[in-house]
Each structure stands twice: as C-alpha cells, then as structure tokens.
PDB file of C-alpha atoms in Angstrom:
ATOM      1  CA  UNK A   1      77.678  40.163   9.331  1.00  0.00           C
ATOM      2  CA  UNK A   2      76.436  42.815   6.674  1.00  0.00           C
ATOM      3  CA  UNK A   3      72.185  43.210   6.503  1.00  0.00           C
ATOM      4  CA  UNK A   4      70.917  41.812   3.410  1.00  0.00           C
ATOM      5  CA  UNK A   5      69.013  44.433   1.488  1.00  0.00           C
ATOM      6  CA  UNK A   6      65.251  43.763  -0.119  1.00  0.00           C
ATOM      7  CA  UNK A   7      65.113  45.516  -3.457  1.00  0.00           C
ATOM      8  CA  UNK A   8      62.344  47.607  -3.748  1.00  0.00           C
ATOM      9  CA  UNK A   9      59.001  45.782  -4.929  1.00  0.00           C
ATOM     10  CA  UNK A  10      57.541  47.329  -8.890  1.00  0.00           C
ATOM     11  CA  UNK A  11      54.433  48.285  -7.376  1.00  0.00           C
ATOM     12  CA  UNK A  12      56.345  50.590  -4.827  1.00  0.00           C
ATOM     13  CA  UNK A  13      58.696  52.483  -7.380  1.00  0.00           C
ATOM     14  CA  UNK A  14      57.546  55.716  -8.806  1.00  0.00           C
ATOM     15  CA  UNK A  15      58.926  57.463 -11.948  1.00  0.00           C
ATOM     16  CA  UNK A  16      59.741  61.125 -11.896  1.00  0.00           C
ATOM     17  CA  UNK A  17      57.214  63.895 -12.839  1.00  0.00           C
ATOM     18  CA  UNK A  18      58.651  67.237 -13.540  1.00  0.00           C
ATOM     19  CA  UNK A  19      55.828  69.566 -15.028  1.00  0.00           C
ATOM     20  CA  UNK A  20      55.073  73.631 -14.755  1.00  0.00           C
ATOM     21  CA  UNK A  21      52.852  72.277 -12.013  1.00  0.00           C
ATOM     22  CA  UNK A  22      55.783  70.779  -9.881  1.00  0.00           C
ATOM     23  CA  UNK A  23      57.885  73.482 -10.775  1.00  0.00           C
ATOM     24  CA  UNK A  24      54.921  75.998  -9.243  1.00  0.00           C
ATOM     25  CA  UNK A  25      54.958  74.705  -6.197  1.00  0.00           C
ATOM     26  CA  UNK A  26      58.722  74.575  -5.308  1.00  0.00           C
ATOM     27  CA  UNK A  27      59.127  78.302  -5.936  1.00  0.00           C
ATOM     28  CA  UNK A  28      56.589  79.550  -3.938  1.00  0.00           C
ATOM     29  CA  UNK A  29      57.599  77.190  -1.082  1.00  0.00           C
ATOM     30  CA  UNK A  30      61.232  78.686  -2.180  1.00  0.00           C
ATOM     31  CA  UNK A  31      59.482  82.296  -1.974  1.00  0.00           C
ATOM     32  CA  UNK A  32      58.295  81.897   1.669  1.00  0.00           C
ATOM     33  CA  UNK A  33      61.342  79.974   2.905  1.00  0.00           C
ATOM     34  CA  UNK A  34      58.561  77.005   3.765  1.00  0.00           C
ATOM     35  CA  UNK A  35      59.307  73.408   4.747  1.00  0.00           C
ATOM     36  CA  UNK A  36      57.148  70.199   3.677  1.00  0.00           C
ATOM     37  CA  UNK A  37      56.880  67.026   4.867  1.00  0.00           C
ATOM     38  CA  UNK A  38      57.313  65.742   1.602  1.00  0.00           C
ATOM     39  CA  UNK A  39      61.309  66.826   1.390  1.00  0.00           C
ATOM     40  CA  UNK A  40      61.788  66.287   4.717  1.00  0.00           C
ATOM     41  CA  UNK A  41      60.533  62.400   5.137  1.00  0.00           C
ATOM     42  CA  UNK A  42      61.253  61.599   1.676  1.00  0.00           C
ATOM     43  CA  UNK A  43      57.687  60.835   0.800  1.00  0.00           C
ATOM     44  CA  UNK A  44      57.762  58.814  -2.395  1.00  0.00           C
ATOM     45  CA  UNK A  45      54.649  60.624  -3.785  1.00  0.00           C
ATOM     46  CA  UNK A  46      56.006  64.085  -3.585  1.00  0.00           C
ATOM     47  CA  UNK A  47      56.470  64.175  -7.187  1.00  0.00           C
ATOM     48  CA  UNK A  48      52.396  63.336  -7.705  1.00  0.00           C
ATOM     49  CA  UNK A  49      51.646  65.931  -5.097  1.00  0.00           C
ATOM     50  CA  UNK A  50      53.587  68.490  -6.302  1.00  0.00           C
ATOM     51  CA  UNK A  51      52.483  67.875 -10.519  1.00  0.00           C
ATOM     52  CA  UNK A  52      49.031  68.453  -8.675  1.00  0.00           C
ATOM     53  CA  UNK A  53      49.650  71.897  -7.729  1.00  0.00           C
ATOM     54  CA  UNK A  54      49.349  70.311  -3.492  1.00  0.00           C
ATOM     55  CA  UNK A  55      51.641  70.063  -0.345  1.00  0.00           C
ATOM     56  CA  UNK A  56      51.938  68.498   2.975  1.00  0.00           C
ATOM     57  CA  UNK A  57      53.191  72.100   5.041  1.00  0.00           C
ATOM     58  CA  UNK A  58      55.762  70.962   7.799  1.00  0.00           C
ATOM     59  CA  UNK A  59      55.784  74.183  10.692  1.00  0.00           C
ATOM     60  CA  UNK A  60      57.973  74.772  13.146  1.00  0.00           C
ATOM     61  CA  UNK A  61      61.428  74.443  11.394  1.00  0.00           C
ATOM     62  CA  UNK A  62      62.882  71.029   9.846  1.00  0.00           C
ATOM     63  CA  UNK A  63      64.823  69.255  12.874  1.00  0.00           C
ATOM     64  CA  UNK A  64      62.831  67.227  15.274  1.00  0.00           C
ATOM     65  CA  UNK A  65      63.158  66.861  19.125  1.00  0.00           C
ATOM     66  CA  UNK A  66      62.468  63.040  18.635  1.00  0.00           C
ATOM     67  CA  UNK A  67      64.844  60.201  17.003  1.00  0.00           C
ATOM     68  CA  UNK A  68      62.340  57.636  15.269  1.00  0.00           C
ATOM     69  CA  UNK A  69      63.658  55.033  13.692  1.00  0.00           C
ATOM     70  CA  UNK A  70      61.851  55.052  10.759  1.00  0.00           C
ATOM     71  CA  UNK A  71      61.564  58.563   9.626  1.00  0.00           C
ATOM     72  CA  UNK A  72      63.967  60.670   8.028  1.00  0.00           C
ATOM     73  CA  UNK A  73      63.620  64.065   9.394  1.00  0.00           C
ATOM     74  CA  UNK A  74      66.741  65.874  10.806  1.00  0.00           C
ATOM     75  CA  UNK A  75      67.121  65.788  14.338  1.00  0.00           C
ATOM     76  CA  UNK A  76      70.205  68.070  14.653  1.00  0.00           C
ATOM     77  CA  UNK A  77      68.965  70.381  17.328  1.00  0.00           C
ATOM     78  CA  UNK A  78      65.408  72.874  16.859  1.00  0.00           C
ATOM     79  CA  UNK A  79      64.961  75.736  14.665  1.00  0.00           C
ATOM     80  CA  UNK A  80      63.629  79.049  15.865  1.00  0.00           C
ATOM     81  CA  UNK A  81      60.100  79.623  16.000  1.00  0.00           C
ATOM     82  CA  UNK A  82      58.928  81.897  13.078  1.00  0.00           C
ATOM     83  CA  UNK A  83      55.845  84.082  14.389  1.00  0.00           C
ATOM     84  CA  UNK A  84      55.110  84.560  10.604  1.00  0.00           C
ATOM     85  CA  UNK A  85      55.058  81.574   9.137  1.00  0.00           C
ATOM     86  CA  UNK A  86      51.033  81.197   9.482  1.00  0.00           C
ATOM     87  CA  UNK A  87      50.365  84.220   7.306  1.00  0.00           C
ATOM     88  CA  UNK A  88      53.340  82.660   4.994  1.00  0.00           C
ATOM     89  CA  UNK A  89      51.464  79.349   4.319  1.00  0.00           C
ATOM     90  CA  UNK A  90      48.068  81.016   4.537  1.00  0.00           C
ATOM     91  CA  UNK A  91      49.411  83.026   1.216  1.00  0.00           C
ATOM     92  CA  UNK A  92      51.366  79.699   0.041  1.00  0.00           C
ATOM     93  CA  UNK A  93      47.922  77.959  -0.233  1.00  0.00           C
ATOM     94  CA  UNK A  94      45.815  80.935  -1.626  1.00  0.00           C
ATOM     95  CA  UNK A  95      48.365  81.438  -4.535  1.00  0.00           C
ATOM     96  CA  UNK A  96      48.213  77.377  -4.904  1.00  0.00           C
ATOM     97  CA  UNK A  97      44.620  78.102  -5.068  1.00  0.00           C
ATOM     98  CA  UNK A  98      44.399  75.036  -2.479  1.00  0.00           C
ATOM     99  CA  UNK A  99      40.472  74.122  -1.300  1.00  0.00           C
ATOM    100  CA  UNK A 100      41.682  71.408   1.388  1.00  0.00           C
ATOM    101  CA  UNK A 101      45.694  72.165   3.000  1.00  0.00           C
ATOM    102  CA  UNK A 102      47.473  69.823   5.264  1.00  0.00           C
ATOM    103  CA  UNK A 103      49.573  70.881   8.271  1.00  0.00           C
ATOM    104  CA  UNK A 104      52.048  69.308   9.710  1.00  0.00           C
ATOM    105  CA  UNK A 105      55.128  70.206  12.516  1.00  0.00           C
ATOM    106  CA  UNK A 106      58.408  68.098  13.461  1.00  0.00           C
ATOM    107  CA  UNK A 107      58.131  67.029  17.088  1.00  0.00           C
ATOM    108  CA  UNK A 108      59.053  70.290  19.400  1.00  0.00           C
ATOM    109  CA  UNK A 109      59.482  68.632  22.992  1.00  0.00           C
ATOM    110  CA  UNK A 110      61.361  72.045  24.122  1.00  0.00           C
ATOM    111  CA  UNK A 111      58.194  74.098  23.509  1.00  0.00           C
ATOM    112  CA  UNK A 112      55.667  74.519  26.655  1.00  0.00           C
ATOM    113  CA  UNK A 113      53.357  73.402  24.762  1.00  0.00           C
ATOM    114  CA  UNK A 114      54.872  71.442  22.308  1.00  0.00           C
ATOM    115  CA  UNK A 115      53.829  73.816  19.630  1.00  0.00           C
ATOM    116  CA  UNK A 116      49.984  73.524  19.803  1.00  0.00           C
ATOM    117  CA  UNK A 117      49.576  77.964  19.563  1.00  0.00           C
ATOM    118  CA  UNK A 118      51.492  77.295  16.220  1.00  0.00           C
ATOM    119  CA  UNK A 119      49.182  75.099  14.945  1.00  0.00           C
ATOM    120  CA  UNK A 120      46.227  77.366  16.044  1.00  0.00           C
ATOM    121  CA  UNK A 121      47.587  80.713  14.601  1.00  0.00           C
ATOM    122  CA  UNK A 122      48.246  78.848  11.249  1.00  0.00           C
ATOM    123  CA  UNK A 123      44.832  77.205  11.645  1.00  0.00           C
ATOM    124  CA  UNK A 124      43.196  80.792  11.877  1.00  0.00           C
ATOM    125  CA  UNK A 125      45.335  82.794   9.650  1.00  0.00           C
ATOM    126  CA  UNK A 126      44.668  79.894   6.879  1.00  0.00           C
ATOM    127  CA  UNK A 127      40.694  80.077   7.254  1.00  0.00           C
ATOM    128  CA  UNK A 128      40.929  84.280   7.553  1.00  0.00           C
ATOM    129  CA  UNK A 129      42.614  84.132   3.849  1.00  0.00           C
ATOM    130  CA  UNK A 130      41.246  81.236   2.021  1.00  0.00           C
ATOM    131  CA  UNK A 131      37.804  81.015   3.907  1.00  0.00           C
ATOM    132  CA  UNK A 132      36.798  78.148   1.946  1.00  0.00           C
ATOM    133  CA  UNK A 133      39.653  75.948   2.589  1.00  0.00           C
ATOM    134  CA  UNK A 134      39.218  72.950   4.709  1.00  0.00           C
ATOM    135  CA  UNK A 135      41.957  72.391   6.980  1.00  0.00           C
ATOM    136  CA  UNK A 136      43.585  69.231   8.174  1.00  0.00           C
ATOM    137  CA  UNK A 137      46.594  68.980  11.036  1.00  0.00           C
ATOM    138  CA  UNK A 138      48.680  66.106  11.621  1.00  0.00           C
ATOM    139  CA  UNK A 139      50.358  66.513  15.055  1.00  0.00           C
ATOM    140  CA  UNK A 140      52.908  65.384  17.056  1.00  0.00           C
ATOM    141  CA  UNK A 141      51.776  63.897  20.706  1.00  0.00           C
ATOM    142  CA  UNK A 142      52.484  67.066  22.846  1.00  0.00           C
ATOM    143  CA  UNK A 143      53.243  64.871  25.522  1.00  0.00           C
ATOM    144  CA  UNK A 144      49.527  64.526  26.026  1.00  0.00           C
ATOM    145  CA  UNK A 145      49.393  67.616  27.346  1.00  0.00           C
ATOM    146  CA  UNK A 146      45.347  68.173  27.362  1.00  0.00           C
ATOM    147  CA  UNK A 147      45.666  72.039  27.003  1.00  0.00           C
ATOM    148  CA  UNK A 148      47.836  71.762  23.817  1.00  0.00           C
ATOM    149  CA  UNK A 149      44.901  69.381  22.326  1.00  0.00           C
ATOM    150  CA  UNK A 150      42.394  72.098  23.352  1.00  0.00           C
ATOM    151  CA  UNK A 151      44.165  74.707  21.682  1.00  0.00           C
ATOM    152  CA  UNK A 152      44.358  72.902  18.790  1.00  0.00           C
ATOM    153  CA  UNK A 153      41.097  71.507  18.406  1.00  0.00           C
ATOM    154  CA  UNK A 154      39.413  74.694  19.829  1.00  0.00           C
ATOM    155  CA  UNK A 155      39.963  76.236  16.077  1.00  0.00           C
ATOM    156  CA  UNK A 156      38.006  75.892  12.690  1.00  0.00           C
ATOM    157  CA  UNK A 157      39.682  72.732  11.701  1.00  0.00           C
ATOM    158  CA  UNK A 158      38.188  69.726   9.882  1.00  0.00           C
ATOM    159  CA  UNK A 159      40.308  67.208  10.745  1.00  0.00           C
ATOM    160  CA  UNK A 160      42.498  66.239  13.488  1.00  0.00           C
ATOM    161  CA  UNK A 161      45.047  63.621  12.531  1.00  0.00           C
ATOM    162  CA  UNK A 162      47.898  62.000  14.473  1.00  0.00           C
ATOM    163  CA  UNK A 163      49.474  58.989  13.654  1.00  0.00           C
ATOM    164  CA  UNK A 164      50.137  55.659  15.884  1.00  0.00           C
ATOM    165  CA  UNK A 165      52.449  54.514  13.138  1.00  0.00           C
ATOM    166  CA  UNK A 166      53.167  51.251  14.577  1.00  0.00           C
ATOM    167  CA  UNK A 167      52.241  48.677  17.213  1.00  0.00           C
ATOM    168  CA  UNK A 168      52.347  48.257  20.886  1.00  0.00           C
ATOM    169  CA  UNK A 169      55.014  46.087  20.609  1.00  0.00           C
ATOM    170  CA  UNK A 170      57.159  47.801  18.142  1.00  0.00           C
ATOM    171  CA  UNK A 171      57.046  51.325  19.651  1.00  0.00           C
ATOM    172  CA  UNK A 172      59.460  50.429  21.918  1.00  0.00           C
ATOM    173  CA  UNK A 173      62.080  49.854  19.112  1.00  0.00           C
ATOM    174  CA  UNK A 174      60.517  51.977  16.164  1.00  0.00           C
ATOM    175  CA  UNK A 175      59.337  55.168  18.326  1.00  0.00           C
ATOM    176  CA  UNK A 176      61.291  54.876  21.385  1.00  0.00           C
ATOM    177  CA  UNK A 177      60.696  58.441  22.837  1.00  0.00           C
ATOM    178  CA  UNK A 178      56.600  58.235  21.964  1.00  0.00           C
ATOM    179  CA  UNK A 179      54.134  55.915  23.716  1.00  0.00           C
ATOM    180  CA  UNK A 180      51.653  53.469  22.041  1.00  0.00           C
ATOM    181  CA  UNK A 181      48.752  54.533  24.923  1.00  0.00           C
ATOM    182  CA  UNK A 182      49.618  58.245  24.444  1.00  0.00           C
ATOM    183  CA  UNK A 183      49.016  58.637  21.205  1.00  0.00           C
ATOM    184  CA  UNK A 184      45.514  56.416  21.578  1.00  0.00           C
ATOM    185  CA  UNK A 185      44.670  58.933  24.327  1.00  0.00           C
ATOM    186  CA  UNK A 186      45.647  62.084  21.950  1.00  0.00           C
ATOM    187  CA  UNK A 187      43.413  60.882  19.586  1.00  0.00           C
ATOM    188  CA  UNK A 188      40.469  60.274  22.140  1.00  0.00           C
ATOM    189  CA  UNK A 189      40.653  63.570  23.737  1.00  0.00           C
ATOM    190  CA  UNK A 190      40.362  65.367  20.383  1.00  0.00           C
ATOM    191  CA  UNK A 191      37.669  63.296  19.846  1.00  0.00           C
ATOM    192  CA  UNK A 192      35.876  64.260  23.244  1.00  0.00           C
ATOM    193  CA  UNK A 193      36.451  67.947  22.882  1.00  0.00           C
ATOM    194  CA  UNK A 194      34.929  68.094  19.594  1.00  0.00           C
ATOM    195  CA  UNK A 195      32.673  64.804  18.485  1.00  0.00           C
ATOM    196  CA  UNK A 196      31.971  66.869  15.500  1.00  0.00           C
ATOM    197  CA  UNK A 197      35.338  66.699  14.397  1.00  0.00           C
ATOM    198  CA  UNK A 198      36.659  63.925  12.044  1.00  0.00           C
ATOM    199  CA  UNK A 199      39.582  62.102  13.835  1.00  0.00           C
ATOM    200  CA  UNK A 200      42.584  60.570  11.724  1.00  0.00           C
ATOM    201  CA  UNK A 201      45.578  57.955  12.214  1.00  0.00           C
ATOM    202  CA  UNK A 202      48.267  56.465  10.201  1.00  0.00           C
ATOM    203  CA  UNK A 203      50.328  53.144  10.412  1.00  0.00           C
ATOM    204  CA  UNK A 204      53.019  51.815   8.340  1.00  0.00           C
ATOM    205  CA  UNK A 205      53.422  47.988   7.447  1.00  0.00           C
ATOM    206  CA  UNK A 206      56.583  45.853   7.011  1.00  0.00           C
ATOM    207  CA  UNK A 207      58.376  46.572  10.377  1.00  0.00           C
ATOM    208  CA  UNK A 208      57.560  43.418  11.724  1.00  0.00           C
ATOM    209  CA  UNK A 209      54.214  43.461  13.011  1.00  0.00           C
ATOM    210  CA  UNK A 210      51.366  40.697  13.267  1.00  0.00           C
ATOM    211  CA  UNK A 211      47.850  40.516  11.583  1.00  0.00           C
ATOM    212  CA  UNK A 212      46.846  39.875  15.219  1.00  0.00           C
ATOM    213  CA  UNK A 213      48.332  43.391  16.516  1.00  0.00           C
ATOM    214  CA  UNK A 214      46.950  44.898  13.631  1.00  0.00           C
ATOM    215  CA  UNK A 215      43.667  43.848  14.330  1.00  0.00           C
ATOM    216  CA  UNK A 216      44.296  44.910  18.434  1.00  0.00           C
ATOM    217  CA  UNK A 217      44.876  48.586  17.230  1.00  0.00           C
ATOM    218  CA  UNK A 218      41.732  48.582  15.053  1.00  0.00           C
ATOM    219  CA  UNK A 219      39.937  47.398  18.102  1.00  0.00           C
ATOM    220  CA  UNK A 220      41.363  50.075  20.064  1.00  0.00           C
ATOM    221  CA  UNK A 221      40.672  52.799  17.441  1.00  0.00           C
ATOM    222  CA  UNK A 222      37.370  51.619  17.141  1.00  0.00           C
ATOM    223  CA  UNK A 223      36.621  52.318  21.008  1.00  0.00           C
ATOM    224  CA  UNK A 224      37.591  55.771  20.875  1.00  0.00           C
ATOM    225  CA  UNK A 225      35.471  56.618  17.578  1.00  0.00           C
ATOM    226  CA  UNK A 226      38.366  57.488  15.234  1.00  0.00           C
ATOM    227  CA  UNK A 227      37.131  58.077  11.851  1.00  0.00           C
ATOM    228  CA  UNK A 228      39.763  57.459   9.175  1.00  0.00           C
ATOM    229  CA  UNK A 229      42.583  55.061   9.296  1.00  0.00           C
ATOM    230  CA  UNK A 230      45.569  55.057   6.652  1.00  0.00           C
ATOM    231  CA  UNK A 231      48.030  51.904   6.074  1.00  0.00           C
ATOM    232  CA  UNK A 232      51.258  52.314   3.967  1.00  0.00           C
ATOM    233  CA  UNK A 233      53.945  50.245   3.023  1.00  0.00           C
ATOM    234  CA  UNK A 234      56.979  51.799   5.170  1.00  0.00           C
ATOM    235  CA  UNK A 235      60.231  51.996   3.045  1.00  0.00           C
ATOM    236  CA  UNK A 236      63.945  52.404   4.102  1.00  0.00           C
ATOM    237  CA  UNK A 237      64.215  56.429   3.911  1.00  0.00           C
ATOM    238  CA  UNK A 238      68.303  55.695   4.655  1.00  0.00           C
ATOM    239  CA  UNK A 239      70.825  53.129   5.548  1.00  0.00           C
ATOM    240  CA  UNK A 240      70.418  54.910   8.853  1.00  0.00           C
ATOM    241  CA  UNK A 241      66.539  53.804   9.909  1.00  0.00           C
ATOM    242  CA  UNK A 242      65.251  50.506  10.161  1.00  0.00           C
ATOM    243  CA  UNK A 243      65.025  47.628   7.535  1.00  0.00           C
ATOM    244  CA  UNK A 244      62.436  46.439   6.484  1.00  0.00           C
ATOM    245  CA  UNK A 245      61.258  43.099   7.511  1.00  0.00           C
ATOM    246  CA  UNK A 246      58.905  42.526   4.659  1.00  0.00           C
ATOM    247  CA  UNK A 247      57.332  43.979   1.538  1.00  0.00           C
ATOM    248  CA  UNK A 248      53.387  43.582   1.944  1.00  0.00           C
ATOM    249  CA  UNK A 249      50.997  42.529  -1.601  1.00  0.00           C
ATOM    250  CA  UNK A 250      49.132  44.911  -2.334  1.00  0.00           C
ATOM    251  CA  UNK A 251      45.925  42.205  -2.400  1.00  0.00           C
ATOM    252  CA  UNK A 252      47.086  41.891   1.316  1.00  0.00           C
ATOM    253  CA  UNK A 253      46.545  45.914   1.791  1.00  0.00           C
ATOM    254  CA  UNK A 254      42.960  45.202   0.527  1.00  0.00           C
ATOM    255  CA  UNK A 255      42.176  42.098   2.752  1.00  0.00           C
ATOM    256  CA  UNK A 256      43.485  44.429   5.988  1.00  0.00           C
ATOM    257  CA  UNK A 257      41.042  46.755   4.597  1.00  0.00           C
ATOM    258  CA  UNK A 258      38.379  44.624   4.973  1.00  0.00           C
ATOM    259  CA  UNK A 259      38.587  43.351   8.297  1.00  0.00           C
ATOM    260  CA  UNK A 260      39.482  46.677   9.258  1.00  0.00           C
ATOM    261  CA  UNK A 261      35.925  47.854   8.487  1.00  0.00           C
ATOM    262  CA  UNK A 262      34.462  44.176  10.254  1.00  0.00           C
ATOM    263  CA  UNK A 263      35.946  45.464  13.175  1.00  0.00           C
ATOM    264  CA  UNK A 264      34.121  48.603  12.805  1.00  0.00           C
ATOM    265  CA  UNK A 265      36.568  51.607  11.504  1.00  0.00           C
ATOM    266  CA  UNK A 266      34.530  53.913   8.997  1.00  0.00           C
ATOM    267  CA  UNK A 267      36.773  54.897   6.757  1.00  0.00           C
ATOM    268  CA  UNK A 268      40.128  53.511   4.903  1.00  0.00           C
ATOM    269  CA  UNK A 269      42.937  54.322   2.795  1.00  0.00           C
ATOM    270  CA  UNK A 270      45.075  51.183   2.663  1.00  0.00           C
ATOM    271  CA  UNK A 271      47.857  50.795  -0.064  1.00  0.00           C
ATOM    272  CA  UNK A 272      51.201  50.019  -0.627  1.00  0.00           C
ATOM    273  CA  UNK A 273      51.792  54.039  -1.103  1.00  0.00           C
ATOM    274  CA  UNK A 274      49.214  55.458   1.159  1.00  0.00           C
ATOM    275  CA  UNK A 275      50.467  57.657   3.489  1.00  0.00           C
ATOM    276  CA  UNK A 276      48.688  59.888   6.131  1.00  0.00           C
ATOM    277  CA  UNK A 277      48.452  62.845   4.372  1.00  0.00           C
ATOM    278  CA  UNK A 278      48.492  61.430   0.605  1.00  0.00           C
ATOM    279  CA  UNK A 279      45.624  62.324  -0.865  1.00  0.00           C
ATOM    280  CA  UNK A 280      44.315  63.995   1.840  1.00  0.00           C
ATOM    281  CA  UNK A 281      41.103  65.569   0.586  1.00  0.00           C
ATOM    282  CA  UNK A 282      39.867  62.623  -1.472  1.00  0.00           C
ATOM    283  CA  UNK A 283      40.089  60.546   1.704  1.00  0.00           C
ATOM    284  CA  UNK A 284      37.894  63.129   3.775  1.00  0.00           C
ATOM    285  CA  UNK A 285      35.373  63.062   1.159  1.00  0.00           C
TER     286      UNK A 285
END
C-alpha cells in the first residue's frame, strides 16, 4: 500500500534568499573546502543563515558512522581526518567577522575517541584567532566515553550542546545505533566537569511522540541542570527517512514552552523552525 504524503504546512515553507550576503558565505566555505550542517541535513533555514553572513561548521568530513532515520547526512563510509581544518574554520569565521560560531561533526564511531581532540583543536585555534568569539559545539555521543567529554569541555567553550532529538520510546526506531540514557548522561557529565558551562539539547516534534514523554524528558533534563532546550518541527529531509506522523501548531510550540519552564528548564527556543543551532547566539543571550 503506498504512504500517504502530508503536504508541507504554510508556516513551515520558506522562500529563497539569494543576496551578496549568501553568496559571501558559500565561497569562502568553497575557499576552505568546509562542510556545514546546513547542506548536509538540509536545514530549511540555511538560506536565513547564510543572507546573515552565519554558519553551522560540520568537522570531520560529511559521511556519518550512524544511520538515523531522520537525518539526511551521508553515511557512505568516513572521510579522512583533516589536521587543518581548525585553523581553516578559525579563518572561515574571522573573514565572516563571526562574534558567536557553531561547531558541529557527523558521528565518527571509528575514531578512539570519537573525535573529541577535533573538537578541542578547533575550539582553541577558533579562540587564538577571533579571541572574542564565543564558541558553541554540538556533539555527537562519543559513546559516552568520559575522556572524550573532558577533552572537550576542558577548552574555552561557552556552550556544550548535544541533542536527545527524540524520546525514550522512539529512539529505538528513530536513532537506533544511539541510546536515550546516553545522551542524558553526556549531557550530565559536561555539566559536572564544568557547572560554569551552559549545557544545550535539541528535540524534534511530529515523529510520534506524547505530551506525556515530552514532559518525562523535561523532567529528566531538569535533574541534570541543562540550561537551554530547543523544539522543532522535524520535516521529511527524503523519501528515504521517516514520515512524519503529524504537523504540530505553532500555538502548540508555545503551550510546550510553557510547561516546559513549569517543570523547571531555564531557557527555550520552541518553534515550528527552531532547530539546535538556529539562531544560536540570540538563544545564549
């Protein structure tokens, strides 16, 4: 029986911006042969990010180790590690003239340690050129591996950011190679190293999940002091990734907003469009 397909909601579709701005952007990420998030997951706000002269980075090449259903990032095999690709986006960002850059990596299960000394040299080599800069990572789980957290969080960072992305329930089907209680612990131990430290996770809506699991993960986030929480509407990347099960209102993104902070989490971005790294620095501040 063929899937019947929801059309796309008006409040989810975005027109195309094509400015000197945009343009900017993609040839200095051409110039230093540099990946973003934004091409690789199909973010629907890349073309607002990129008429605003700003980026989500993606290290460590463009195919992930991992096969989540709901993302679009290539999984065909791992790229080689390139040692200067910190000093590349350190430059990216100064040219961009960038005061608050976002890192993120594909999923590198065949690194030791899952690609955590990546993160830290591009960490350092960002703050060495553009001293001013705040820096925020978004990481993959690193297995949990404690010493990969440490290396990360052990730098000048601002935020530390790693996404849930979905419920308890639904990680079985949605992220079948991550684990819902690993990625709570990731987030507590970077808490625990450094309480200073802002801590950061994203979920998408529409796969299927309850109001009642959604309020279990804010309960959970709120017992291990995470600071900022992000909802988004997920949508379809390809044929290839999950459906979705249903478009959310955004009033409704604005009532889970509220009990969110009943519950006790700080601070929210919730919207039909929000995703974890979208509008990045105005969330932090």
């Amino acid at each position: 029986m063929s899937e019947t397909i929801q059309r796309l909601p008006e409040w989810l579709k975005r027109g195309i911006i094509d400015c000197e701005s945009s343009k900017e952007v993609r040839s200095i990420l051409k110039e230093y042969g540099l990946n973003t998030v934004c091409d690789g997951a199909r973010c629907p706000n890349k073309a607002e990010c990129f008429a605003k002269k700003t980026a989500t980075f993606m290290i460590l090449g463009n195919n992930c180790t991992r096969n989540c259903r709901f993302c679009a990032v290539s999984h065909n095999g791992v790229d080689e590690v390139d040692i200067e690709e910190p000093q590349k986006i350190a430059k990216s960002i100064k040219k961009l003239n960038l005061h608050y850059a976002v890192i993120t990596s594909v999923t590198r299960d065949d690194l030791p340690d899952g690609g955590a000394e990546h993160f830290k040299n591009t960490i350092l080599e960002i703050k060495k050129l553009n001293p001013d800069a705040r820096v925020e990572v978004l990481t993959p789980d690193f297995k949990g591996m404690v010493s990969s957290i440490e290396t990360v969080v052990n730098t000048p960072l601002d935020v530390f950011n790693h996404n849930l992305e979905t419920t308890k329930r639904l990680h079985k089907t949605i992220r079948p190679m991550a684990n819902y209680e690993r990625s709570l612990e990731v987030i507590r131990v970077a808490k625990e190293i450094n309480p200073k430290l802002k801590t950061k996770t994203g979920l998408m809506v529409g796969l299927g999940e309850t109001q009642e699991e959604l309020e279990e993960i804010f309960e959970d986030l709120v017992k291990i002091n995470c600071d900022i929480v992000t909802i988004g509407q997920y949508i379809r990347p390809t044929m290839k990734n999950a459906p979705v099960v249903r478009y959310y209102e955004p009033k409704e993104f604005d009532d889970l907003a509220t009990i969110a902070k009943k519950i006790g989490i700080k601070y929210t971005f919730f919207a039909p469009l929000a995703r974890s790294s979208y509008r990045a620095k105005e969330v932090f501040e």
